[in-house]
Short mmCIF file of C-alpha atoms in Angstrom, two decimals:
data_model
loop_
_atom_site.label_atom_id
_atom_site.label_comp_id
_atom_site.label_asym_id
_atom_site.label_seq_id
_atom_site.Cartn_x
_atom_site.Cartn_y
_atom_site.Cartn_z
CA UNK O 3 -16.26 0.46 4.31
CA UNK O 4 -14.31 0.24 1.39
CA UNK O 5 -14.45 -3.18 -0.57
CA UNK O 6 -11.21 -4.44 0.60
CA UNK O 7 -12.30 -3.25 3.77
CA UNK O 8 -15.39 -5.46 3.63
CA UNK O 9 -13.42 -8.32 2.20
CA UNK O 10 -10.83 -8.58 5.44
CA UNK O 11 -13.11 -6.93 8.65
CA UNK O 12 -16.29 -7.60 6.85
CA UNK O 13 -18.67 -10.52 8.21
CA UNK O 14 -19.71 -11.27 4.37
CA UNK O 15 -18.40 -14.61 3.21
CA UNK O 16 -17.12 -13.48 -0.72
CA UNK O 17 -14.48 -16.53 -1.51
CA UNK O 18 -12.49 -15.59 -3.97
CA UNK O 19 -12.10 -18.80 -6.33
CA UNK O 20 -10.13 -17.35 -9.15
CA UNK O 21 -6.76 -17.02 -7.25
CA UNK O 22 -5.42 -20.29 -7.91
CA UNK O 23 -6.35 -20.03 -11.62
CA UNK O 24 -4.61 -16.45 -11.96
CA UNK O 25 -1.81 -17.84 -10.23
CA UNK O 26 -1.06 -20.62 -13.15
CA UNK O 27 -2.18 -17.65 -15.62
CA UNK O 28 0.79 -16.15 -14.02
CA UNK O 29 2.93 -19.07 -15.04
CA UNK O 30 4.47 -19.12 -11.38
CA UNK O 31 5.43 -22.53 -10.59
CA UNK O 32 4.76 -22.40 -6.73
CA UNK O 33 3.47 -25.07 -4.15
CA UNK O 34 1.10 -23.78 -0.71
CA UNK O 35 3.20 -23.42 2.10
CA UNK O 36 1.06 -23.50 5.34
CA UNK O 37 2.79 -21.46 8.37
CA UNK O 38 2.12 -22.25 11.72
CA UNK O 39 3.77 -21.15 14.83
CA UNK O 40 6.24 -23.86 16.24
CA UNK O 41 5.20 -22.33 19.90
CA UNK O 42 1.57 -21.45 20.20
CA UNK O 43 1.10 -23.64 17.06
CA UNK O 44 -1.22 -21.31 15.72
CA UNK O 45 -1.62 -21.70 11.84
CA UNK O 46 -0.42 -18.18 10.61
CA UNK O 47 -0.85 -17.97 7.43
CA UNK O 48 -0.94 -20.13 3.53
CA UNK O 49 1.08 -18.62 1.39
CA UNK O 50 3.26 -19.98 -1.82
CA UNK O 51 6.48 -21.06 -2.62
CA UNK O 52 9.04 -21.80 -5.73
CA UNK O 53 12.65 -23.17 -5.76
CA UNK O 54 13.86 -18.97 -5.22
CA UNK O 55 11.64 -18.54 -2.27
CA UNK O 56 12.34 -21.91 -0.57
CA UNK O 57 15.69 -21.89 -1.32
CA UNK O 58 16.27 -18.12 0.58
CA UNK O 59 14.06 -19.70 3.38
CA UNK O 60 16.88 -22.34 3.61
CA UNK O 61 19.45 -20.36 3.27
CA UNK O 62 18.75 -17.34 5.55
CA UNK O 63 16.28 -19.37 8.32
CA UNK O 64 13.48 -17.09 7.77
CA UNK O 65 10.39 -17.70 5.84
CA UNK O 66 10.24 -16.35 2.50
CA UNK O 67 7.26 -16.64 -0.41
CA UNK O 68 7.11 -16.16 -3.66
CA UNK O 69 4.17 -13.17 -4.04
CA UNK O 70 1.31 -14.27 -6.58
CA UNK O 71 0.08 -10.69 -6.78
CA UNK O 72 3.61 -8.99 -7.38
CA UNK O 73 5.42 -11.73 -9.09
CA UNK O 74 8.69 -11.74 -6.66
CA UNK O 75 10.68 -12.71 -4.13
CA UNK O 76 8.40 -11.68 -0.58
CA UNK O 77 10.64 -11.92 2.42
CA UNK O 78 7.96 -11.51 5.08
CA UNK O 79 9.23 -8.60 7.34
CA UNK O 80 11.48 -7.43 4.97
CA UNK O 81 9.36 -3.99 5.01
CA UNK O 82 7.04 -4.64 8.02
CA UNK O 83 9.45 -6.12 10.11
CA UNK O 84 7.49 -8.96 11.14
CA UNK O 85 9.77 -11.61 10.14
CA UNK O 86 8.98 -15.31 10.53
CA UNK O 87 12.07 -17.27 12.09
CA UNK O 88 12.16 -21.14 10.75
CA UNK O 89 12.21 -23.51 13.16
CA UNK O 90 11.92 -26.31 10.42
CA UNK O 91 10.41 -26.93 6.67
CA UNK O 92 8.23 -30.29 6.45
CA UNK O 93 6.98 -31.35 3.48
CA UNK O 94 3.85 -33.39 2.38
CA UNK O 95 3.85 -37.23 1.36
CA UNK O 96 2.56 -36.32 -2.41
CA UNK O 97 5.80 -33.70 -2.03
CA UNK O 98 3.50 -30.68 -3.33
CA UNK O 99 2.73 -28.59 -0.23
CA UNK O 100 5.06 -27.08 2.08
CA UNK O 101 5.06 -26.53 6.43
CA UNK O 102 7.03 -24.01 7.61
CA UNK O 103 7.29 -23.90 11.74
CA UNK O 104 8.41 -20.96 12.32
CA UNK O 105 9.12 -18.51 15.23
CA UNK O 106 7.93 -14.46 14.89
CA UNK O 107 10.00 -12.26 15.45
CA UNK O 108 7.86 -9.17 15.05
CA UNK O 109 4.10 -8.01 16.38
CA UNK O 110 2.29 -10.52 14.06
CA UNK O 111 2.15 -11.97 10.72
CA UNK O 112 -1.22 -10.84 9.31
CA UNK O 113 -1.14 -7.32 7.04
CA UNK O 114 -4.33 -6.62 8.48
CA UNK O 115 -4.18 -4.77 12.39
CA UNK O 116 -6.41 -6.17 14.79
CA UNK O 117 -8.33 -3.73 17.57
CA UNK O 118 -4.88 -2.87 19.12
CA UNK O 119 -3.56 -1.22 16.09
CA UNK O 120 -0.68 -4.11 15.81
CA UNK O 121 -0.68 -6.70 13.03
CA UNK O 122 -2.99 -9.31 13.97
CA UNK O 123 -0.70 -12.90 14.66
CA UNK O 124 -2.95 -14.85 12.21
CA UNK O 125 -4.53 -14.17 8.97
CA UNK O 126 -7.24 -16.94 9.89
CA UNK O 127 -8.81 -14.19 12.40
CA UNK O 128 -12.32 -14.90 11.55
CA UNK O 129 -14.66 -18.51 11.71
CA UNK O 130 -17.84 -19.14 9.94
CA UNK O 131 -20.85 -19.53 11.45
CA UNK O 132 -24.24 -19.91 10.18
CA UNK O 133 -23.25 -18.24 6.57
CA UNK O 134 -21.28 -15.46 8.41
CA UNK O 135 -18.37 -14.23 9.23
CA UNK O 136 -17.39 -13.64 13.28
CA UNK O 137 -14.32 -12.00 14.73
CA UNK O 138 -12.40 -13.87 17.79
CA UNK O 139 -12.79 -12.69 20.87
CA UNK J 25 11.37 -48.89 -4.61
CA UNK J 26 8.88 -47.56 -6.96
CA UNK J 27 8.51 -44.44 -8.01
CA UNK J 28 5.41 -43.84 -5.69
CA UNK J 29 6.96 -44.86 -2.96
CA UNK J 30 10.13 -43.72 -3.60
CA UNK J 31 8.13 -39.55 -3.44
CA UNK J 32 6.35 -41.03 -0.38
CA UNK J 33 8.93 -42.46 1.59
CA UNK J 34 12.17 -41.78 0.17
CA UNK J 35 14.91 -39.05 1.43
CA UNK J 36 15.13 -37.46 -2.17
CA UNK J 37 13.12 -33.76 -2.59
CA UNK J 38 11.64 -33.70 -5.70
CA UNK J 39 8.95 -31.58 -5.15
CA UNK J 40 6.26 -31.29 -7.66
CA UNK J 41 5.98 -27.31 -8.52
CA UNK J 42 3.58 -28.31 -11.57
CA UNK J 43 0.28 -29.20 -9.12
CA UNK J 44 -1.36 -25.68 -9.44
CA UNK J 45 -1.16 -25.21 -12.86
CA UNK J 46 -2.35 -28.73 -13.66
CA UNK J 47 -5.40 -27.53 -11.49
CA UNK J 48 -5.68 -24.65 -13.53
CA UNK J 49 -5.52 -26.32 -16.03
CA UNK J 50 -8.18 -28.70 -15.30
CA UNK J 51 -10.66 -25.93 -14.55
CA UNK J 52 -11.63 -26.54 -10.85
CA UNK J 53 -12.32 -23.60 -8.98
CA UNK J 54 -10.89 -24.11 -5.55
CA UNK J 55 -8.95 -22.53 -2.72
CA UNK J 56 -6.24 -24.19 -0.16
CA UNK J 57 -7.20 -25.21 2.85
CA UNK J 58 -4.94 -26.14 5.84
CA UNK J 59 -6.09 -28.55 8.05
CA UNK J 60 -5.21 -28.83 11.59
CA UNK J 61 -6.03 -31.33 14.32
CA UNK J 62 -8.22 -28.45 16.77
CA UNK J 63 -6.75 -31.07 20.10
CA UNK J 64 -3.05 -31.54 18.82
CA UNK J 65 -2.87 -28.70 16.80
CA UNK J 66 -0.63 -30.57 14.53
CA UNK J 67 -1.02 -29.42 10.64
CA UNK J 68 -2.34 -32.60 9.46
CA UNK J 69 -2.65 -31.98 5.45
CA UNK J 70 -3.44 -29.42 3.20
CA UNK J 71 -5.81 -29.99 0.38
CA UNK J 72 -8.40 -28.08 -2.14
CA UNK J 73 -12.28 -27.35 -1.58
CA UNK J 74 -14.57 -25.95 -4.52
CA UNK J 75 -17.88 -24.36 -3.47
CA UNK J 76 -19.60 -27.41 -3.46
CA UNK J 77 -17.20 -29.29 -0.98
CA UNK J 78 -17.18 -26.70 1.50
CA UNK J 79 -21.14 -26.45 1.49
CA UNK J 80 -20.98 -30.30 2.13
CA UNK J 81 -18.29 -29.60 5.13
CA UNK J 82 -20.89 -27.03 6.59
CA UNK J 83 -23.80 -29.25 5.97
CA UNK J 84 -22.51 -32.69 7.56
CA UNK J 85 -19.62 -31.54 9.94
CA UNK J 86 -17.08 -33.05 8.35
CA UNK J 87 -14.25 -32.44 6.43
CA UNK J 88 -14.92 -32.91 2.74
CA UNK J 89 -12.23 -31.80 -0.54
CA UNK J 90 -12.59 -31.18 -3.99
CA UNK J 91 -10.06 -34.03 -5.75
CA UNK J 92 -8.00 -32.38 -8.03
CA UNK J 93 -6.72 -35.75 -9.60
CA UNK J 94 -9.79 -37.28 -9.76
CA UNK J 95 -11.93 -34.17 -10.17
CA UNK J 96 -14.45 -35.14 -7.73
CA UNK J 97 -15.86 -34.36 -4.41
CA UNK J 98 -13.83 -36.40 -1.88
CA UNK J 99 -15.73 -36.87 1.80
CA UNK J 100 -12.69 -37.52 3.82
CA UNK J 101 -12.77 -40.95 5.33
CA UNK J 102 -16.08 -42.16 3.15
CA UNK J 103 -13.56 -44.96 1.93
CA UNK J 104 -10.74 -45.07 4.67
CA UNK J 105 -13.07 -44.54 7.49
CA UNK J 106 -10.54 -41.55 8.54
CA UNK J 107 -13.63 -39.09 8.66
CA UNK J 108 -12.48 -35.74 10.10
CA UNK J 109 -15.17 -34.02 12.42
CA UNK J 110 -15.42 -30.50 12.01
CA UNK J 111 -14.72 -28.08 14.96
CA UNK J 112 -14.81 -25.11 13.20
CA UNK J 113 -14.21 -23.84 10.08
CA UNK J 114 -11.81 -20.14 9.54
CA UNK J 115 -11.44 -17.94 6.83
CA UNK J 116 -8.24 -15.81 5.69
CA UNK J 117 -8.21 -11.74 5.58
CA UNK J 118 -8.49 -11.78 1.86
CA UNK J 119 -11.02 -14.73 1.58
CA UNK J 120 -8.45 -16.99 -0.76
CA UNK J 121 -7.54 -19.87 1.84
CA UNK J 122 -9.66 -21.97 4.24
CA UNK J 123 -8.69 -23.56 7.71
CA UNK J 124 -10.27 -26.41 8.73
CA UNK J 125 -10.13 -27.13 12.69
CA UNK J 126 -10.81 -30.97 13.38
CA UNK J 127 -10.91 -33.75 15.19
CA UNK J 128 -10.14 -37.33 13.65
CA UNK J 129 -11.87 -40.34 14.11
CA UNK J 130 -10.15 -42.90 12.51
CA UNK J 131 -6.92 -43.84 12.93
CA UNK J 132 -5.12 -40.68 10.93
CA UNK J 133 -5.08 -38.61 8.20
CA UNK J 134 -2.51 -39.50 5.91
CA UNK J 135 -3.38 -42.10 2.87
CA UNK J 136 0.42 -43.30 3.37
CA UNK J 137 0.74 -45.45 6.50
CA UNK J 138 4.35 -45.43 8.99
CA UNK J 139 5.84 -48.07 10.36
CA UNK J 140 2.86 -50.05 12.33
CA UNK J 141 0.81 -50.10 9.42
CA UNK J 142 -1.73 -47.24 10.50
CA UNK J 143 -2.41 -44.12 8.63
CA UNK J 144 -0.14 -41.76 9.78
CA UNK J 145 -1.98 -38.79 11.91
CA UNK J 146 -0.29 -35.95 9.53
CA UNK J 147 0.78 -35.94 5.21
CA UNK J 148 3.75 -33.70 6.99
CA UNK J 149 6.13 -36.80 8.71
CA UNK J 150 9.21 -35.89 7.07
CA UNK J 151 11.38 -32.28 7.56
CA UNK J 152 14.12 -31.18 5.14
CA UNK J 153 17.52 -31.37 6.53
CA UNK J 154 20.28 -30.30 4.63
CA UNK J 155 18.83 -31.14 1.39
CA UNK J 156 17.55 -34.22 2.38
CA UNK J 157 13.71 -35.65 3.54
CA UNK J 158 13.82 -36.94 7.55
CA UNK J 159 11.54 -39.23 9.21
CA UNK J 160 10.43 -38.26 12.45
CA UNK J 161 11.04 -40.55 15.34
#
């Protein structure tokens, strides 16, 4: 397997701690946003958000991000297709992390394809257990 | 109302976009973690864990942070009594965010407390509506 293979289908547990400082590095002023699905209420996915991305997630009801890694506006779907309706935006007492409930409209929300070939519905796909990493089902 | 309380319980967003970079800043290597109730499945808060927190969650089975404020490992509940068991613990496909699947045995979650004076069971109570913060119920 390649290494970014390993990271996401891999059972190794390789945490990668740096993110949050490469985000400020960045200079993106973004708060966590953790998506969960307003049916199954399945958490889908942490992602992050500034003022752009949460005001285009209030303005078109569909969940938008800012992207860490590219440095702009991530519409979720917009390419893949598998958009994330909102079904509401909560926000936390300390007002520096987000909730979107949302509704998807497409096969999942994960990049990564499960066993089916279709995008898996959660990034949070594997649990740990006794130092390693184990697939659902 | 003060200005605490005011963020806490107040209609006004005024979300604080300068959290990551003051963690950043402060040199703590950590990633998000969402944290849902594994019997609800309500998203109850979403906080930070450093290496050494999450080997304490693994160790004792229960939910422990890294404080970025205080810069300090925080054992949920060690002063509130609102421990939070630990069902399981997930893992995101690129190994930058943690879910934490619990059950709570206190009285909630929240450090903030609603209307009958008990914690409230999620940091998420109010939704934005139309530019303004809403209390459930």
């Amino acid at each position: 397997m390649t290494d970014h293979r390993l990271l996401e289908e891999g059972s190794q547990l390789a945490i990668n701690f740096e993110k949050l400082a490469s985000i400020a590095r960045s200079g993106s002023l973004v708060v966590p946003v953790a998506v969960q699905d307003a049916d199954t209420m399945e958490v889908l996915v942490l992602a992050y958000v500034n003022q752009e991305a949460l005001d285009y997630t209030l303005a078109h009801g569909v969940a938008a991000f800012w992207s860490t890694a590219r440095n702009e506006l991530w519409v979720k779907g917009a390419t893949s297709g598998d958009t994330l309706q909102i079904v509401e935006v909560r926000i936390n007492c300390e007002q520096n992390s987000l909730l979107y409930r949302v509704r998807p409209l497409g096969s999942g929300t994960c990049h990564t394809k499960g066993p089916d070939g279709s995008a898996r519905s959660s990034c949070f796909y594997r649990r740990l257990e006794n130092g390693q990493l184990v697939m659902d089902g």
